[in-house]
Amino acid sequence: MDDIVRREITNGWEGKRAPDYKNRVIFDETAVRFRHLRRCGSTMMGAIKFLSENQRAQSQLRTSLRDAFVTATKESRKLLIQEITSTRIPYLDAVSEEIFRMAGTIPSHVRTATEDTVVLGHVIPKGTDVLLSINGPGFTSPGFTIDENKRTESCRSTKGEKKQWDMDMFCLERWLVKSGKECVDRGAAPQMLFSLGPRGCFGKRSGQLNVRVLLVLLMWHFKFLPLPDELISDGIENFICRPRARICSVGKRTLMN
């Protein structure tokens, strides 16, 4: 919001007019920003849920952070924003990708067919709105069995290039590649939270940065303990998806453990 207001003040000064804080463009940008904040909050709720249920991954993430932020660890101090945003931490990136995949904050995308086409034997006329689910089979659970004869030749030629194992499991290792030094393959598994191509979310980098900063700070200062089975729940769909039970067990940690 500070950036939006500052830009309008600058535009008004350059155009020799009074700033117009109620113009339609600002309304639209503000609405997008608030939707972004709500989705980021729901994604972090999912992050806490998955890391609470996967203590090994949480412990390894904390170890990776200590190894990456050597100076802060030795000085037993809080992290600087410059350190969080500029330090290369493949395991943290893998955690983020798996959280984006499993949290499924957005249940689906909508696209309009621009021409008549056929998908897996189903005719889709031009102008049809198609809902593309991104938190079901093939994304967060095993995919459907498809008759290969119904696929196009280009689809069949790419089959098997990517592993799609254990899609219902929270598995960070699927994103990690070791070729000389450890790195992250962001195409290792289906993940469409931000969509793709020219219709992809223009706030993707902002969303990734927000989740990175929040995740690092939470892991640096707190431990998220396992919940009893009766308090563990799946997600609930509304405009966005979020865990049904918004409960977590938090333990304070020192900066050296």
mmCIF file of C-alpha atoms in Angstrom:
data_model
loop_
_atom_site.group_PDB
_atom_site.id
_atom_site.type_symbol
_atom_site.label_atom_id
_atom_site.label_comp_id
_atom_site.label_asym_id
_atom_site.label_seq_id
_atom_site.Cartn_x
_atom_site.Cartn_y
_atom_site.Cartn_z
ATOM 1 C CA MET A 1 0.000 0.000 0.000
ATOM 2 C CA ASP A 2 2.870 2.388 0.740
ATOM 3 C CA ASP A 3 4.195 1.831 -2.786
ATOM 4 C CA ILE A 4 0.766 2.431 -4.355
ATOM 5 C CA VAL A 5 0.191 5.655 -2.398
ATOM 6 C CA ARG A 6 3.726 6.867 -3.093
ATOM 7 C CA ARG A 7 3.329 6.197 -6.816
ATOM 8 C CA GLU A 8 0.040 8.134 -6.947
ATOM 9 C CA ILE A 9 1.636 11.082 -5.127
ATOM 10 C CA THR A 10 4.494 11.048 -7.646
ATOM 11 C CA ASN A 11 2.091 10.798 -10.607
ATOM 12 C CA GLY A 12 0.072 13.706 -9.244
ATOM 13 C CA TRP A 13 3.184 15.827 -8.764
ATOM 14 C CA GLU A 14 4.473 15.053 -12.263
ATOM 15 C CA GLY A 15 1.043 15.690 -13.809
ATOM 16 C CA LYS A 16 0.522 18.877 -11.772
ATOM 17 C CA ARG A 17 -2.685 17.567 -10.224
ATOM 18 C CA ALA A 18 -3.937 16.467 -6.831
ATOM 19 C CA PRO A 19 -3.391 12.761 -6.035
ATOM 20 C CA ASP A 20 -6.546 10.712 -6.687
ATOM 21 C CA TYR A 21 -6.561 7.917 -4.114
ATOM 22 C CA LYS A 22 -10.044 6.718 -5.122
ATOM 23 C CA ASN A 23 -9.472 6.018 -8.800
ATOM 24 C CA ARG A 24 -10.510 2.632 -10.167
ATOM 25 C CA VAL A 25 -6.966 1.443 -10.850
ATOM 26 C CA ILE A 26 -6.000 1.825 -7.189
ATOM 27 C CA PHE A 27 -9.184 0.003 -6.136
ATOM 28 C CA ASP A 28 -8.319 -2.926 -8.418
ATOM 29 C CA GLU A 29 -4.680 -3.094 -7.288
ATOM 30 C CA THR A 30 -5.729 -2.931 -3.631
ATOM 31 C CA ALA A 31 -8.188 -5.805 -4.116
ATOM 32 C CA VAL A 32 -5.451 -7.921 -5.719
ATOM 33 C CA ARG A 33 -3.103 -7.095 -2.844
ATOM 34 C CA PHE A 34 -5.613 -8.120 -0.188
ATOM 35 C CA ARG A 35 -6.319 -11.400 -2.021
ATOM 36 C CA HIS A 36 -2.567 -12.010 -2.102
ATOM 37 C CA LEU A 37 -2.280 -11.474 1.668
ATOM 38 C CA ARG A 38 -5.173 -13.842 2.349
ATOM 39 C CA ARG A 39 -3.676 -16.560 0.158
ATOM 40 C CA CYS A 40 -0.258 -16.097 1.756
ATOM 41 C CA GLY A 41 -1.816 -16.525 5.205
ATOM 42 C CA SER A 42 -3.603 -19.716 4.157
ATOM 43 C CA THR A 43 -0.391 -21.058 2.597
ATOM 44 C CA MET A 44 1.472 -20.467 5.867
ATOM 45 C CA MET A 45 -1.292 -22.267 7.759
ATOM 46 C CA GLY A 46 -0.681 -25.216 5.461
ATOM 47 C CA ALA A 47 3.087 -24.912 5.978
ATOM 48 C CA ILE A 48 2.746 -25.144 9.752
ATOM 49 C CA LYS A 49 0.369 -28.101 9.419
ATOM 50 C CA PHE A 50 2.685 -30.094 7.125
ATOM 51 C CA LEU A 51 5.874 -29.343 9.065
ATOM 52 C CA SER A 52 4.168 -30.224 12.366
ATOM 53 C CA GLU A 53 3.176 -33.573 10.889
ATOM 54 C CA ASN A 54 6.650 -34.134 9.377
ATOM 55 C CA GLN A 55 9.111 -33.606 12.206
ATOM 56 C CA ARG A 56 12.065 -35.033 10.246
ATOM 57 C CA ALA A 57 11.586 -32.472 7.476
ATOM 58 C CA GLN A 58 11.199 -29.673 10.035
ATOM 59 C CA SER A 59 14.402 -30.722 11.810
ATOM 60 C CA GLN A 60 16.337 -30.948 8.532
ATOM 61 C CA LEU A 61 15.051 -27.537 7.461
ATOM 62 C CA ARG A 62 16.241 -25.999 10.721
ATOM 63 C CA THR A 63 19.648 -27.655 10.286
ATOM 64 C CA SER A 64 19.878 -26.252 6.749
ATOM 65 C CA LEU A 65 19.087 -22.775 8.061
ATOM 66 C CA ARG A 66 21.781 -22.986 10.733
ATOM 67 C CA ASP A 67 24.308 -24.157 8.141
ATOM 68 C CA ALA A 68 23.339 -21.363 5.743
ATOM 69 C CA PHE A 69 23.268 -18.537 8.282
ATOM 70 C CA VAL A 70 26.605 -19.314 9.922
ATOM 71 C CA THR A 71 27.280 -15.817 11.269
ATOM 72 C CA ALA A 72 23.819 -15.407 12.798
ATOM 73 C CA THR A 73 24.103 -18.869 14.362
ATOM 74 C CA LYS A 74 27.482 -18.092 15.936
ATOM 75 C CA GLU A 75 26.257 -14.746 17.231
ATOM 76 C CA SER A 76 22.965 -16.290 18.426
ATOM 77 C CA ARG A 77 20.976 -13.405 16.962
ATOM 78 C CA LYS A 78 17.951 -12.685 14.834
ATOM 79 C CA LEU A 79 18.274 -12.830 11.059
ATOM 80 C CA LEU A 80 18.493 -9.773 8.836
ATOM 81 C CA ILE A 81 16.108 -9.461 5.906
ATOM 82 C CA GLN A 82 19.103 -9.156 3.559
ATOM 83 C CA GLU A 83 20.377 -12.527 4.781
ATOM 84 C CA ILE A 84 17.013 -14.220 4.281
ATOM 85 C CA THR A 85 16.468 -12.920 0.761
ATOM 86 C CA SER A 86 19.991 -13.347 -0.627
ATOM 87 C CA THR A 87 21.207 -16.666 0.815
ATOM 88 C CA ARG A 88 21.006 -19.773 -1.372
ATOM 89 C CA ILE A 89 19.290 -22.611 0.550
ATOM 90 C CA PRO A 90 18.119 -25.461 -1.740
ATOM 91 C CA TYR A 91 16.373 -27.354 1.059
ATOM 92 C CA LEU A 92 14.324 -24.254 1.931
ATOM 93 C CA ASP A 93 13.326 -23.872 -1.728
ATOM 94 C CA ALA A 94 12.309 -27.548 -1.819
ATOM 95 C CA VAL A 95 10.190 -27.081 1.319
ATOM 96 C CA SER A 96 8.475 -24.074 -0.267
ATOM 97 C CA GLU A 97 7.710 -25.935 -3.510
ATOM 98 C CA GLU A 98 6.241 -28.905 -1.646
ATOM 99 C CA ILE A 99 4.147 -26.599 0.536
ATOM 100 C CA PHE A 100 2.832 -24.795 -2.550
ATOM 101 C CA ARG A 101 1.968 -28.185 -4.095
ATOM 102 C CA MET A 102 0.310 -29.718 -1.035
ATOM 103 C CA ALA A 103 -1.400 -26.630 0.399
ATOM 104 C CA GLY A 104 -3.355 -26.103 -2.833
ATOM 105 C CA THR A 105 -4.491 -22.685 -1.645
ATOM 106 C CA ILE A 106 -6.231 -22.138 -4.983
ATOM 107 C CA PRO A 107 -8.513 -25.119 -5.782
ATOM 108 C CA SER A 108 -8.598 -24.557 -9.546
ATOM 109 C CA HIS A 109 -7.851 -22.290 -12.481
ATOM 110 C CA VAL A 110 -10.338 -21.312 -15.200
ATOM 111 C CA ARG A 111 -9.435 -21.025 -18.860
ATOM 112 C CA THR A 112 -11.607 -20.307 -21.904
ATOM 113 C CA ALA A 113 -11.028 -22.440 -25.001
ATOM 114 C CA THR A 114 -9.905 -20.179 -27.853
ATOM 115 C CA GLU A 115 -10.678 -22.789 -30.521
ATOM 116 C CA ASP A 116 -12.492 -26.109 -30.929
ATOM 117 C CA THR A 117 -10.381 -28.932 -29.529
ATOM 118 C CA VAL A 118 -10.477 -32.507 -28.235
ATOM 119 C CA VAL A 119 -8.936 -33.547 -24.904
ATOM 120 C CA LEU A 120 -8.762 -37.272 -24.099
ATOM 121 C CA GLY A 121 -11.636 -37.949 -26.471
ATOM 122 C CA HIS A 122 -13.847 -35.166 -25.101
ATOM 123 C CA VAL A 123 -14.914 -32.426 -27.516
ATOM 124 C CA ILE A 124 -14.464 -28.909 -26.104
ATOM 125 C CA PRO A 125 -16.081 -26.208 -28.273
ATOM 126 C CA LYS A 126 -14.536 -22.778 -28.656
ATOM 127 C CA GLY A 127 -15.658 -20.408 -25.897
ATOM 128 C CA THR A 128 -16.096 -23.140 -23.264
ATOM 129 C CA ASP A 129 -14.891 -22.265 -19.755
ATOM 130 C CA VAL A 130 -12.740 -25.123 -18.461
ATOM 131 C CA LEU A 131 -12.050 -25.558 -14.731
ATOM 132 C CA LEU A 132 -8.600 -27.034 -14.121
ATOM 133 C CA SER A 133 -8.354 -28.612 -10.663
ATOM 134 C CA ILE A 134 -4.894 -28.302 -9.112
ATOM 135 C CA ASN A 135 -5.404 -30.034 -5.765
ATOM 136 C CA GLY A 136 -6.751 -33.429 -6.780
ATOM 137 C CA PRO A 137 -5.646 -36.505 -8.757
ATOM 138 C CA GLY A 138 -2.339 -35.972 -10.509
ATOM 139 C CA PHE A 139 -1.371 -33.156 -8.145
ATOM 140 C CA THR A 140 -1.926 -34.208 -4.533
ATOM 141 C CA SER A 141 -3.106 -37.779 -5.092
ATOM 142 C CA PRO A 142 -2.404 -40.518 -7.667
ATOM 143 C CA GLY A 143 -3.633 -39.638 -11.146
ATOM 144 C CA PHE A 144 -6.474 -41.351 -12.980
ATOM 145 C CA THR A 145 -5.804 -44.319 -15.234
ATOM 146 C CA ILE A 146 -5.996 -42.920 -18.778
ATOM 147 C CA ASP A 147 -6.386 -44.876 -22.010
ATOM 148 C CA GLU A 148 -3.103 -44.060 -23.762
ATOM 149 C CA ASN A 149 -4.791 -44.272 -27.168
ATOM 150 C CA LYS A 150 -6.777 -41.157 -26.278
ATOM 151 C CA ARG A 151 -3.639 -39.095 -25.750
ATOM 152 C CA THR A 152 -2.042 -37.098 -28.533
ATOM 153 C CA GLU A 153 1.298 -38.180 -29.952
ATOM 154 C CA SER A 154 3.078 -35.229 -28.334
ATOM 155 C CA CYS A 155 1.594 -36.153 -24.950
ATOM 156 C CA ARG A 156 2.642 -39.793 -25.268
ATOM 157 C CA SER A 157 6.168 -38.802 -26.274
ATOM 158 C CA THR A 158 6.709 -36.908 -23.004
ATOM 159 C CA LYS A 159 5.195 -39.536 -20.710
ATOM 160 C CA GLY A 160 7.626 -40.784 -18.116
ATOM 161 C CA GLU A 161 9.997 -37.828 -18.234
ATOM 162 C CA LYS A 162 8.920 -36.676 -14.780
ATOM 163 C CA LYS A 163 8.370 -38.844 -11.729
ATOM 164 C CA GLN A 164 4.929 -38.634 -10.174
ATOM 165 C CA TRP A 165 5.439 -40.956 -7.243
ATOM 166 C CA ASP A 166 3.742 -40.653 -3.872
ATOM 167 C CA MET A 167 1.736 -37.597 -4.878
ATOM 168 C CA ASP A 168 -0.296 -37.829 -1.662
ATOM 169 C CA MET A 169 2.855 -37.718 0.496
ATOM 170 C CA PHE A 170 4.720 -34.652 1.785
ATOM 171 C CA CYS A 171 8.124 -35.427 0.249
ATOM 172 C CA LEU A 172 10.711 -32.663 -0.116
ATOM 173 C CA GLU A 173 13.304 -34.872 -1.768
ATOM 174 C CA ARG A 174 11.316 -34.955 -5.022
ATOM 175 C CA TRP A 175 12.471 -31.380 -5.729
ATOM 176 C CA LEU A 176 16.170 -31.818 -4.923
ATOM 177 C CA VAL A 177 18.747 -32.641 -7.575
ATOM 178 C CA LYS A 178 22.377 -33.424 -6.821
ATOM 179 C CA SER A 179 24.585 -32.692 -9.805
ATOM 180 C CA GLY A 180 27.850 -31.402 -8.409
ATOM 181 C CA LYS A 181 26.062 -29.222 -5.872
ATOM 182 C CA GLU A 182 22.540 -29.586 -4.572
ATOM 183 C CA CYS A 183 19.904 -27.581 -6.417
ATOM 184 C CA VAL A 184 16.134 -27.504 -6.897
ATOM 185 C CA ASP A 185 14.251 -28.720 -9.973
ATOM 186 C CA ARG A 186 11.061 -26.642 -9.889
ATOM 187 C CA GLY A 187 9.556 -28.835 -12.606
ATOM 188 C CA ALA A 188 10.076 -32.102 -10.726
ATOM 189 C CA ALA A 189 6.376 -32.493 -9.858
ATOM 190 C CA PRO A 190 3.031 -30.959 -10.889
ATOM 191 C CA GLN A 191 2.565 -27.624 -9.122
ATOM 192 C CA MET A 192 0.219 -25.010 -10.581
ATOM 193 C CA LEU A 193 -0.509 -22.705 -7.651
ATOM 194 C CA PHE A 194 0.661 -19.660 -9.625
ATOM 195 C CA SER A 195 -0.448 -21.069 -12.999
ATOM 196 C CA LEU A 196 1.886 -20.912 -16.011
ATOM 197 C CA GLY A 197 2.502 -19.007 -19.222
ATOM 198 C CA PRO A 198 1.142 -15.560 -20.114
ATOM 199 C CA ARG A 199 -1.804 -16.089 -17.734
ATOM 200 C CA GLY A 200 0.508 -16.901 -14.831
ATOM 201 C CA CYS A 201 0.165 -14.937 -11.589
ATOM 202 C CA PHE A 202 2.093 -11.658 -11.833
ATOM 203 C CA GLY A 203 2.493 -11.737 -8.039
ATOM 204 C CA LYS A 204 4.355 -15.061 -8.063
ATOM 205 C CA ARG A 205 7.731 -13.703 -6.996
ATOM 206 C CA SER A 206 6.138 -11.572 -4.292
ATOM 207 C CA GLY A 207 4.252 -14.611 -2.962
ATOM 208 C CA GLN A 208 7.365 -16.776 -2.995
ATOM 209 C CA LEU A 209 9.333 -14.081 -1.179
ATOM 210 C CA ASN A 210 6.661 -13.611 1.503
ATOM 211 C CA VAL A 211 6.479 -17.334 2.200
ATOM 212 C CA ARG A 212 10.284 -17.598 2.280
ATOM 213 C CA VAL A 213 10.664 -14.782 4.826
ATOM 214 C CA LEU A 214 7.837 -15.984 7.075
ATOM 215 C CA LEU A 215 8.947 -19.612 6.922
ATOM 216 C CA VAL A 216 12.560 -18.781 7.821
ATOM 217 C CA LEU A 217 11.550 -16.556 10.738
ATOM 218 C CA LEU A 218 9.104 -19.102 12.135
ATOM 219 C CA MET A 219 11.614 -21.953 11.890
ATOM 220 C CA TRP A 220 14.369 -19.776 13.372
ATOM 221 C CA HIS A 221 12.425 -18.876 16.507
ATOM 222 C CA PHE A 222 9.911 -21.680 17.083
ATOM 223 C CA LYS A 223 9.413 -25.419 17.025
ATOM 224 C CA PHE A 224 6.087 -26.741 15.776
ATOM 225 C CA LEU A 225 5.184 -29.841 17.728
ATOM 226 C CA PRO A 226 3.024 -32.782 16.579
ATOM 227 C CA LEU A 227 -0.694 -32.566 17.273
ATOM 228 C CA PRO A 228 -2.796 -35.459 18.578
ATOM 229 C CA ASP A 229 -4.633 -37.340 15.836
ATOM 230 C CA GLU A 230 -8.031 -35.916 16.771
ATOM 231 C CA LEU A 231 -6.816 -32.371 16.027
ATOM 232 C CA ILE A 232 -5.321 -33.151 12.615
ATOM 233 C CA SER A 233 -7.652 -32.191 9.765
ATOM 234 C CA ASP A 234 -7.720 -31.880 5.997
ATOM 235 C CA GLY A 235 -8.391 -28.669 4.126
ATOM 236 C CA ILE A 236 -11.702 -26.935 3.605
ATOM 237 C CA GLU A 237 -12.532 -25.159 0.339
ATOM 238 C CA ASN A 238 -13.992 -21.688 0.181
ATOM 239 C CA PHE A 239 -12.730 -18.932 -2.089
ATOM 240 C CA ILE A 240 -9.356 -20.325 -1.062
ATOM 241 C CA CYS A 241 -8.347 -23.590 0.618
ATOM 242 C CA ARG A 242 -7.100 -23.708 4.197
ATOM 243 C CA PRO A 243 -6.768 -26.282 6.996
ATOM 244 C CA ARG A 244 -10.121 -26.982 8.646
ATOM 245 C CA ALA A 245 -8.701 -26.824 12.188
ATOM 246 C CA ARG A 246 -6.500 -23.762 12.719
ATOM 247 C CA ILE A 247 -4.594 -25.194 15.689
ATOM 248 C CA CYS A 248 -0.866 -25.661 16.245
ATOM 249 C CA SER A 249 1.378 -26.583 19.163
ATOM 250 C CA VAL A 250 4.322 -24.195 19.409
ATOM 251 C CA GLY A 251 7.541 -24.575 21.375
ATOM 252 C CA LYS A 252 9.993 -21.677 21.853
ATOM 253 C CA ARG A 253 13.528 -22.549 20.856
ATOM 254 C CA THR A 254 16.852 -20.900 21.566
ATOM 255 C CA LEU A 255 18.819 -19.744 18.543
ATOM 256 C CA MET A 256 21.396 -22.467 19.156
ATOM 257 C CA ASN A 257 19.188 -25.592 19.086
#
